[in-house]
Amino acid sequence: MIFYATPLSSYSAKVRIVLCAKGVDFEERLPPNGYRSQEYRAIVPMGTLPAIEVDGWVLSESEVINEYLEERYPEPVMLPPEPALRARVRFISRFHDLYLEPRVRALFAQVRSRGADAAAVALLRSELILRLEQLARSVAPCPFLLTPQLSLADCGPLVTLPLAQQLLAACAQPLTLPPVLQTWLVAASAHPAVARALKPWRTATQAWINS
Ligand SMILES: N[C@@H](CCC(=O)N[C@@H](CS)C(=O)NCC(=O)O)C(=O)O
């Protein structure tokens, strides 16, 4: 399996967690000439990261990839069998992709610009706090967000929450997570596959922020 990703890509890190947790044999490749390039779009029509190539066909969209990996490599289970719990796991993944991560991504422009716009950062920070409170009310860590074992619900937030903290700290408006999420983050980040999967992302993110 070919895994198109970059070390800095959050959505790639979300999928790398599942690849590592399931022990999938994969070859990680950078998109030729970067994502959105013509060369990369010739392989992955959307031009986004991440994507996988298996037996000559290509799949993009992180959550679809993660669900495919769950079906193709059922062990360890990352989408529980009970319909209600399954739906709640999917809800958290969708909540992450549609409502939480885009608020964090909006901070990139502030970190990039020389001298962040403090009012714009404060607004994004308050919107993010609202989303984090919604997330905190939707989970029941035990110790993973909804399950005793790592599930698909954990993967996006495991990347996005530390990223939000790093970006806001770089803009001098630090973020304290709701206690339930802070406790979960410490426990879930210590999972060996999570630590392995996130190592390249952590290094690249820190280097980018420092630069
Ligand atoms: N909904 C997509 C979002 C992926 C995404 O935005 N990836 C970024 C890199 S982390 C990207 O490829 N950006 C380029 C673009 O949006 O054209 C997914 O879940 O895979």
PDB file of C-alpha atoms and ligand atoms in Angstrom:
ATOM      1  CA  MET A   1       0.000   0.000   0.000  1.00  0.00           C
ATOM      2  CA  ILE A   2       1.289   3.461  -0.924  1.00  0.00           C
ATOM      3  CA  PHE A   3       0.416   6.227   1.529  1.00  0.00           C
ATOM      4  CA  TYR A   4       0.642   9.760   0.110  1.00  0.00           C
ATOM      5  CA  ALA A   5       1.364  12.123   2.961  1.00  0.00           C
ATOM      6  CA  THR A   6       3.660  14.826   4.248  1.00  0.00           C
ATOM      7  CA  PRO A   7       5.031  14.983   7.781  1.00  0.00           C
ATOM      8  CA  LEU A   8       3.265  18.333   8.369  1.00  0.00           C
ATOM      9  CA  SER A   9      -0.182  17.255   7.143  1.00  0.00           C
ATOM     10  CA  SER A  10      -2.699  16.892   9.976  1.00  0.00           C
ATOM     11  CA  TYR A  11      -5.124  14.720   8.024  1.00  0.00           C
ATOM     12  CA  SER A  12      -2.238  12.462   6.998  1.00  0.00           C
ATOM     13  CA  ALA A  13      -1.293  12.097  10.668  1.00  0.00           C
ATOM     14  CA  LYS A  14      -4.903  11.127  11.415  1.00  0.00           C
ATOM     15  CA  VAL A  15      -4.660   8.238   8.923  1.00  0.00           C
ATOM     16  CA  ARG A  16      -1.090   7.321   9.928  1.00  0.00           C
ATOM     17  CA  ILE A  17      -2.445   6.566  13.424  1.00  0.00           C
ATOM     18  CA  VAL A  18      -4.745   3.875  11.987  1.00  0.00           C
ATOM     19  CA  LEU A  19      -2.012   2.459   9.731  1.00  0.00           C
ATOM     20  CA  CYS A  20       0.332   2.141  12.725  1.00  0.00           C
ATOM     21  CA  ALA A  21      -2.347   0.870  15.137  1.00  0.00           C
ATOM     22  CA  LYS A  22      -3.281  -1.907  12.693  1.00  0.00           C
ATOM     23  CA  GLY A  23       0.316  -2.733  11.782  1.00  0.00           C
ATOM     24  CA  VAL A  24      -0.311  -2.191   8.055  1.00  0.00           C
ATOM     25  CA  ASP A  25       2.696  -2.587   5.779  1.00  0.00           C
ATOM     26  CA  PHE A  26       2.777   0.721   3.880  1.00  0.00           C
ATOM     27  CA  GLU A  27       5.208   2.861   1.938  1.00  0.00           C
ATOM     28  CA  GLU A  28       4.872   6.575   2.714  1.00  0.00           C
ATOM     29  CA  ARG A  29       5.471   8.880  -0.275  1.00  0.00           C
ATOM     30  CA  LEU A  30       5.486  12.639  -0.663  1.00  0.00           C
ATOM     31  CA  PRO A  31       3.090  13.926  -3.344  1.00  0.00           C
ATOM     32  CA  PRO A  32       5.155  14.571  -6.485  1.00  0.00           C
ATOM     33  CA  ASN A  33       5.655  18.362  -6.737  1.00  0.00           C
ATOM     34  CA  GLY A  34       3.479  18.858  -3.657  1.00  0.00           C
ATOM     35  CA  TYR A  35      -0.242  18.474  -3.124  1.00  0.00           C
ATOM     36  CA  ARG A  36      -2.470  20.292  -5.636  1.00  0.00           C
ATOM     37  CA  SER A  37       0.257  19.872  -8.302  1.00  0.00           C
ATOM     38  CA  GLN A  38      -0.716  18.592 -11.734  1.00  0.00           C
ATOM     39  CA  GLU A  39       1.565  15.602 -11.220  1.00  0.00           C
ATOM     40  CA  TYR A  40      -0.127  14.683  -7.955  1.00  0.00           C
ATOM     41  CA  ARG A  41      -3.624  15.298  -9.366  1.00  0.00           C
ATOM     42  CA  ALA A  42      -2.768  12.862 -12.141  1.00  0.00           C
ATOM     43  CA  ILE A  43      -2.576  10.234  -9.389  1.00  0.00           C
ATOM     44  CA  VAL A  44      -5.099  11.598  -6.858  1.00  0.00           C
ATOM     45  CA  PRO A  45      -7.837  13.619  -8.609  1.00  0.00           C
ATOM     46  CA  MET A  46      -8.703  15.680  -5.495  1.00  0.00           C
ATOM     47  CA  GLY A  47      -5.067  16.728  -5.082  1.00  0.00           C
ATOM     48  CA  THR A  48      -5.446  16.506  -1.295  1.00  0.00           C
ATOM     49  CA  LEU A  49      -3.494  14.651   1.356  1.00  0.00           C
ATOM     50  CA  PRO A  50      -3.775  11.971   2.533  1.00  0.00           C
ATOM     51  CA  ALA A  51      -4.442   9.331  -0.114  1.00  0.00           C
ATOM     52  CA  ILE A  52      -3.692   5.649  -0.478  1.00  0.00           C
ATOM     53  CA  GLU A  53      -3.001   3.548  -3.543  1.00  0.00           C
ATOM     54  CA  VAL A  54      -3.867  -0.133  -3.335  1.00  0.00           C
ATOM     55  CA  ASP A  55      -3.659  -2.611  -6.226  1.00  0.00           C
ATOM     56  CA  GLY A  56      -3.705   0.247  -8.748  1.00  0.00           C
ATOM     57  CA  TRP A  57      -6.700   2.176  -7.392  1.00  0.00           C
ATOM     58  CA  VAL A  58      -6.630   5.347  -5.341  1.00  0.00           C
ATOM     59  CA  LEU A  59      -8.641   6.559  -2.367  1.00  0.00           C
ATOM     60  CA  SER A  60      -8.594   9.995  -0.752  1.00  0.00           C
ATOM     61  CA  GLU A  61     -10.518  11.601   2.151  1.00  0.00           C
ATOM     62  CA  SER A  62      -9.109  10.669   5.527  1.00  0.00           C
ATOM     63  CA  GLU A  63     -12.272   9.283   7.116  1.00  0.00           C
ATOM     64  CA  VAL A  64     -13.120   7.136   4.096  1.00  0.00           C
ATOM     65  CA  ILE A  65      -9.556   5.801   4.135  1.00  0.00           C
ATOM     66  CA  ASN A  66      -9.804   5.060   7.864  1.00  0.00           C
ATOM     67  CA  GLU A  67     -13.083   3.168   7.421  1.00  0.00           C
ATOM     68  CA  TYR A  68     -11.601   1.217   4.502  1.00  0.00           C
ATOM     69  CA  LEU A  69      -8.594   0.299   6.682  1.00  0.00           C
ATOM     70  CA  GLU A  70     -10.993  -0.798   9.428  1.00  0.00           C
ATOM     71  CA  GLU A  71     -12.811  -3.124   7.024  1.00  0.00           C
ATOM     72  CA  ARG A  72      -9.700  -4.481   5.349  1.00  0.00           C
ATOM     73  CA  TYR A  73      -7.699  -4.901   8.590  1.00  0.00           C
ATOM     74  CA  PRO A  74     -10.339  -5.649  11.249  1.00  0.00           C
ATOM     75  CA  GLU A  75      -7.828  -6.122  14.095  1.00  0.00           C
ATOM     76  CA  PRO A  76      -7.604  -4.300  16.417  1.00  0.00           C
ATOM     77  CA  VAL A  77     -11.209  -3.143  16.195  1.00  0.00           C
ATOM     78  CA  MET A  78     -11.415   0.655  15.841  1.00  0.00           C
ATOM     79  CA  LEU A  79     -15.123   0.910  15.004  1.00  0.00           C
ATOM     80  CA  PRO A  80     -17.056  -0.982  17.685  1.00  0.00           C
ATOM     81  CA  PRO A  81     -19.830  -3.402  16.624  1.00  0.00           C
ATOM     82  CA  GLU A  82     -22.712  -1.914  18.668  1.00  0.00           C
ATOM     83  CA  PRO A  83     -24.790   0.354  16.393  1.00  0.00           C
ATOM     84  CA  ALA A  84     -25.149   3.169  18.957  1.00  0.00           C
ATOM     85  CA  LEU A  85     -21.456   3.285  19.808  1.00  0.00           C
ATOM     86  CA  ARG A  86     -20.546   2.970  16.142  1.00  0.00           C
ATOM     87  CA  ALA A  87     -22.716   5.969  15.343  1.00  0.00           C
ATOM     88  CA  ARG A  88     -21.173   7.992  18.170  1.00  0.00           C
ATOM     89  CA  VAL A  89     -17.662   7.199  16.936  1.00  0.00           C
ATOM     90  CA  ARG A  90     -18.681   8.367  13.462  1.00  0.00           C
ATOM     91  CA  PHE A  91     -20.257  11.488  14.914  1.00  0.00           C
ATOM     92  CA  ILE A  92     -16.990  12.475  16.619  1.00  0.00           C
ATOM     93  CA  SER A  93     -15.025  11.902  13.400  1.00  0.00           C
ATOM     94  CA  ARG A  94     -17.470  14.026  11.428  1.00  0.00           C
ATOM     95  CA  PHE A  95     -17.605  16.687  14.128  1.00  0.00           C
ATOM     96  CA  HIS A  96     -13.815  16.836  14.014  1.00  0.00           C
ATOM     97  CA  ASP A  97     -13.614  17.120  10.220  1.00  0.00           C
ATOM     98  CA  LEU A  98     -16.484  19.581   9.711  1.00  0.00           C
ATOM     99  CA  TYR A  99     -16.546  21.779  12.812  1.00  0.00           C
ATOM    100  CA  LEU A 100     -13.353  21.488  14.863  1.00  0.00           C
ATOM    101  CA  GLU A 101     -10.377  21.142  12.517  1.00  0.00           C
ATOM    102  CA  PRO A 102     -11.417  24.005  10.185  1.00  0.00           C
ATOM    103  CA  ARG A 103     -11.354  26.424  13.172  1.00  0.00           C
ATOM    104  CA  VAL A 104      -7.797  25.322  13.950  1.00  0.00           C
ATOM    105  CA  ARG A 105      -6.741  25.520  10.289  1.00  0.00           C
ATOM    106  CA  ALA A 106      -7.983  29.115  10.202  1.00  0.00           C
ATOM    107  CA  LEU A 107      -5.175  29.963  12.654  1.00  0.00           C
ATOM    108  CA  PHE A 108      -2.482  29.024  10.110  1.00  0.00           C
ATOM    109  CA  ALA A 109      -2.708  32.406   8.401  1.00  0.00           C
ATOM    110  CA  GLN A 110      -2.155  34.150  11.738  1.00  0.00           C
ATOM    111  CA  VAL A 111       0.930  32.101  12.539  1.00  0.00           C
ATOM    112  CA  ARG A 112       2.292  32.684   9.031  1.00  0.00           C
ATOM    113  CA  SER A 113       1.846  36.455   9.049  1.00  0.00           C
ATOM    114  CA  ARG A 114       4.439  38.641  10.749  1.00  0.00           C
ATOM    115  CA  GLY A 115       2.564  39.756  13.821  1.00  0.00           C
ATOM    116  CA  ALA A 116      -0.746  37.970  14.242  1.00  0.00           C
ATOM    117  CA  ASP A 117      -3.956  40.032  14.299  1.00  0.00           C
ATOM    118  CA  ALA A 118      -4.764  39.712  18.019  1.00  0.00           C
ATOM    119  CA  ALA A 119      -8.492  40.376  17.540  1.00  0.00           C
ATOM    120  CA  ALA A 120      -8.780  37.774  14.771  1.00  0.00           C
ATOM    121  CA  VAL A 121      -6.916  35.230  16.908  1.00  0.00           C
ATOM    122  CA  ALA A 122      -9.138  35.979  19.911  1.00  0.00           C
ATOM    123  CA  LEU A 123     -12.261  35.411  17.794  1.00  0.00           C
ATOM    124  CA  LEU A 124     -10.960  32.099  16.425  1.00  0.00           C
ATOM    125  CA  ARG A 125      -9.923  31.087  19.927  1.00  0.00           C
ATOM    126  CA  SER A 126     -13.406  31.734  21.327  1.00  0.00           C
ATOM    127  CA  GLU A 127     -15.038  29.806  18.466  1.00  0.00           C
ATOM    128  CA  LEU A 128     -12.649  26.955  19.119  1.00  0.00           C
ATOM    129  CA  ILE A 129     -13.415  26.939  22.842  1.00  0.00           C
ATOM    130  CA  LEU A 130     -17.105  26.553  21.993  1.00  0.00           C
ATOM    131  CA  ARG A 131     -16.332  23.561  19.756  1.00  0.00           C
ATOM    132  CA  LEU A 132     -14.118  22.011  22.447  1.00  0.00           C
ATOM    133  CA  GLU A 133     -16.928  22.329  24.972  1.00  0.00           C
ATOM    134  CA  GLN A 134     -19.253  20.598  22.499  1.00  0.00           C
ATOM    135  CA  LEU A 135     -16.681  17.843  22.020  1.00  0.00           C
ATOM    136  CA  ALA A 136     -16.210  17.442  25.782  1.00  0.00           C
ATOM    137  CA  ARG A 137     -19.982  16.971  26.181  1.00  0.00           C
ATOM    138  CA  SER A 138     -20.101  14.344  23.422  1.00  0.00           C
ATOM    139  CA  VAL A 139     -17.457  11.980  24.792  1.00  0.00           C
ATOM    140  CA  ALA A 140     -17.019   9.685  27.795  1.00  0.00           C
ATOM    141  CA  PRO A 141     -13.284   8.894  28.002  1.00  0.00           C
ATOM    142  CA  CYS A 142     -12.568   5.385  29.285  1.00  0.00           C
ATOM    143  CA  PRO A 143      -9.652   6.179  28.632  1.00  0.00           C
ATOM    144  CA  PHE A 144     -10.142   6.729  24.857  1.00  0.00           C
ATOM    145  CA  LEU A 145     -12.833   9.167  23.780  1.00  0.00           C
ATOM    146  CA  LEU A 146     -15.673   6.641  23.661  1.00  0.00           C
ATOM    147  CA  THR A 147     -14.097   3.220  24.079  1.00  0.00           C
ATOM    148  CA  PRO A 148     -11.616   1.244  26.221  1.00  0.00           C
ATOM    149  CA  GLN A 149      -9.422   0.772  23.104  1.00  0.00           C
ATOM    150  CA  LEU A 150      -8.254   3.320  20.568  1.00  0.00           C
ATOM    151  CA  SER A 151     -11.081   4.001  18.069  1.00  0.00           C
ATOM    152  CA  LEU A 152     -11.473   6.006  14.867  1.00  0.00           C
ATOM    153  CA  ALA A 153     -12.975   8.800  16.985  1.00  0.00           C
ATOM    154  CA  ASP A 154      -9.646   9.461  18.689  1.00  0.00           C
ATOM    155  CA  CYS A 155      -7.561   9.910  15.545  1.00  0.00           C
ATOM    156  CA  GLY A 156      -8.490  13.416  14.374  1.00  0.00           C
ATOM    157  CA  PRO A 157      -8.611  15.063  17.814  1.00  0.00           C
ATOM    158  CA  LEU A 158      -5.254  13.467  18.743  1.00  0.00           C
ATOM    159  CA  VAL A 159      -3.699  15.702  16.083  1.00  0.00           C
ATOM    160  CA  THR A 160      -5.945  18.747  16.114  1.00  0.00           C
ATOM    161  CA  LEU A 161      -6.042  19.473  19.852  1.00  0.00           C
ATOM    162  CA  PRO A 162      -2.252  19.662  20.379  1.00  0.00           C
ATOM    163  CA  LEU A 163      -2.013  21.628  17.126  1.00  0.00           C
ATOM    164  CA  ALA A 164      -4.557  24.167  18.407  1.00  0.00           C
ATOM    165  CA  GLN A 165      -2.574  24.527  21.623  1.00  0.00           C
ATOM    166  CA  GLN A 166       0.709  25.033  19.760  1.00  0.00           C
ATOM    167  CA  LEU A 167      -0.729  27.547  17.296  1.00  0.00           C
ATOM    168  CA  LEU A 168      -2.449  29.599  19.979  1.00  0.00           C
ATOM    169  CA  ALA A 169       0.651  29.560  22.172  1.00  0.00           C
ATOM    170  CA  ALA A 170       2.620  30.866  19.164  1.00  0.00           C
ATOM    171  CA  CYS A 171       0.052  33.691  18.893  1.00  0.00           C
ATOM    172  CA  ALA A 172       0.499  34.460  22.632  1.00  0.00           C
ATOM    173  CA  GLN A 173      -3.117  33.441  23.425  1.00  0.00           C
ATOM    174  CA  PRO A 174      -2.666  30.021  25.059  1.00  0.00           C
ATOM    175  CA  LEU A 175      -5.493  27.521  25.193  1.00  0.00           C
ATOM    176  CA  THR A 176      -6.423  25.369  28.178  1.00  0.00           C
ATOM    177  CA  LEU A 177      -8.385  22.277  27.191  1.00  0.00           C
ATOM    178  CA  PRO A 178     -11.500  21.212  29.131  1.00  0.00           C
ATOM    179  CA  PRO A 179     -10.166  18.880  31.881  1.00  0.00           C
ATOM    180  CA  VAL A 180     -11.863  15.791  30.419  1.00  0.00           C
ATOM    181  CA  LEU A 181     -10.078  16.357  27.089  1.00  0.00           C
ATOM    182  CA  GLN A 182      -6.724  17.168  28.703  1.00  0.00           C
ATOM    183  CA  THR A 183      -6.815  13.903  30.692  1.00  0.00           C
ATOM    184  CA  TRP A 184      -7.793  11.949  27.561  1.00  0.00           C
ATOM    185  CA  LEU A 185      -5.053  13.626  25.491  1.00  0.00           C
ATOM    186  CA  VAL A 186      -2.294  12.623  27.909  1.00  0.00           C
ATOM    187  CA  ALA A 187      -3.516   9.009  28.148  1.00  0.00           C
ATOM    188  CA  ALA A 188      -4.250   8.527  24.432  1.00  0.00           C
ATOM    189  CA  SER A 189      -0.995  10.148  23.261  1.00  0.00           C
ATOM    190  CA  ALA A 190       0.935   7.544  25.262  1.00  0.00           C
ATOM    191  CA  HIS A 191      -0.527   4.674  23.170  1.00  0.00           C
ATOM    192  CA  PRO A 192       2.597   3.223  21.444  1.00  0.00           C
ATOM    193  CA  ALA A 193       1.121   3.267  17.911  1.00  0.00           C
ATOM    194  CA  VAL A 194      -0.130   6.819  18.394  1.00  0.00           C
ATOM    195  CA  ALA A 195       3.275   7.979  19.621  1.00  0.00           C
ATOM    196  CA  ARG A 196       4.964   6.298  16.630  1.00  0.00           C
ATOM    197  CA  ALA A 197       2.471   7.665  14.104  1.00  0.00           C
ATOM    198  CA  LEU A 198       2.640  11.214  15.398  1.00  0.00           C
ATOM    199  CA  LYS A 199       6.423  11.454  15.755  1.00  0.00           C
ATOM    200  CA  PRO A 200       7.075  12.826  12.223  1.00  0.00           C
ATOM    201  CA  TRP A 201       4.111  15.181  12.519  1.00  0.00           C
ATOM    202  CA  ARG A 202       5.253  16.540  15.898  1.00  0.00           C
ATOM    203  CA  THR A 203       8.796  17.177  14.627  1.00  0.00           C
ATOM    204  CA  ALA A 204       7.588  18.882  11.419  1.00  0.00           C
ATOM    205  CA  THR A 205       4.984  20.979  13.231  1.00  0.00           C
ATOM    206  CA  GLN A 206       7.439  22.189  15.850  1.00  0.00           C
ATOM    207  CA  ALA A 207       9.992  23.077  13.161  1.00  0.00           C
ATOM    208  CA  TRP A 208       7.341  24.975  11.174  1.00  0.00           C
ATOM    209  CA  ILE A 209       6.190  26.961  14.203  1.00  0.00           C
ATOM    210  CA  ASN A 210       9.773  27.748  15.218  1.00  0.00           C
ATOM    211  CA  SER A 211      10.535  28.977  11.718  1.00  0.00           C
TER     212      SER A 211
HETATM  213  N1  LIG B   1     -11.452  16.370   3.880  1.00  0.00           N
HETATM  214  C1  LIG B   1     -10.081  16.039   3.573  1.00  0.00           C
HETATM  215  C2  LIG B   1      -9.208  17.202   4.024  1.00  0.00           C
HETATM  216  C3  LIG B   1      -7.767  16.936   3.689  1.00  0.00           C
HETATM  217  C4  LIG B   1      -6.957  18.213   3.654  1.00  0.00           C
HETATM  218  O1  LIG B   1      -7.464  19.338   3.723  1.00  0.00           O
HETATM  219  N2  LIG B   1      -5.668  17.998   3.525  1.00  0.00           N
HETATM  220  C5  LIG B   1      -4.758  19.096   3.348  1.00  0.00           C
HETATM  221  C6  LIG B   1      -3.397  18.726   3.892  1.00  0.00           C
HETATM  222  S1  LIG B   1      -3.500  18.386   5.645  1.00  0.00           S
HETATM  223  C7  LIG B   1      -4.674  19.347   1.871  1.00  0.00           C
HETATM  224  O2  LIG B   1      -4.490  18.408   1.126  1.00  0.00           O
HETATM  225  N3  LIG B   1      -4.834  20.599   1.450  1.00  0.00           N
HETATM  226  C8  LIG B   1      -4.775  20.933   0.055  1.00  0.00           C
HETATM  227  C9  LIG B   1      -6.096  21.322  -0.536  1.00  0.00           C
HETATM  228  O3  LIG B   1      -7.070  21.451   0.223  1.00  0.00           O
HETATM  229  O4  LIG B   1      -6.174  21.526  -1.746  1.00  0.00           O
HETATM  230  C10 LIG B   1      -9.673  14.732   4.267  1.00  0.00           C
HETATM  231  O5  LIG B   1     -10.294  14.387   5.272  1.00  0.00           O
HETATM  232  O6  LIG B   1      -8.780  14.036   3.767  1.00  0.00           O
END
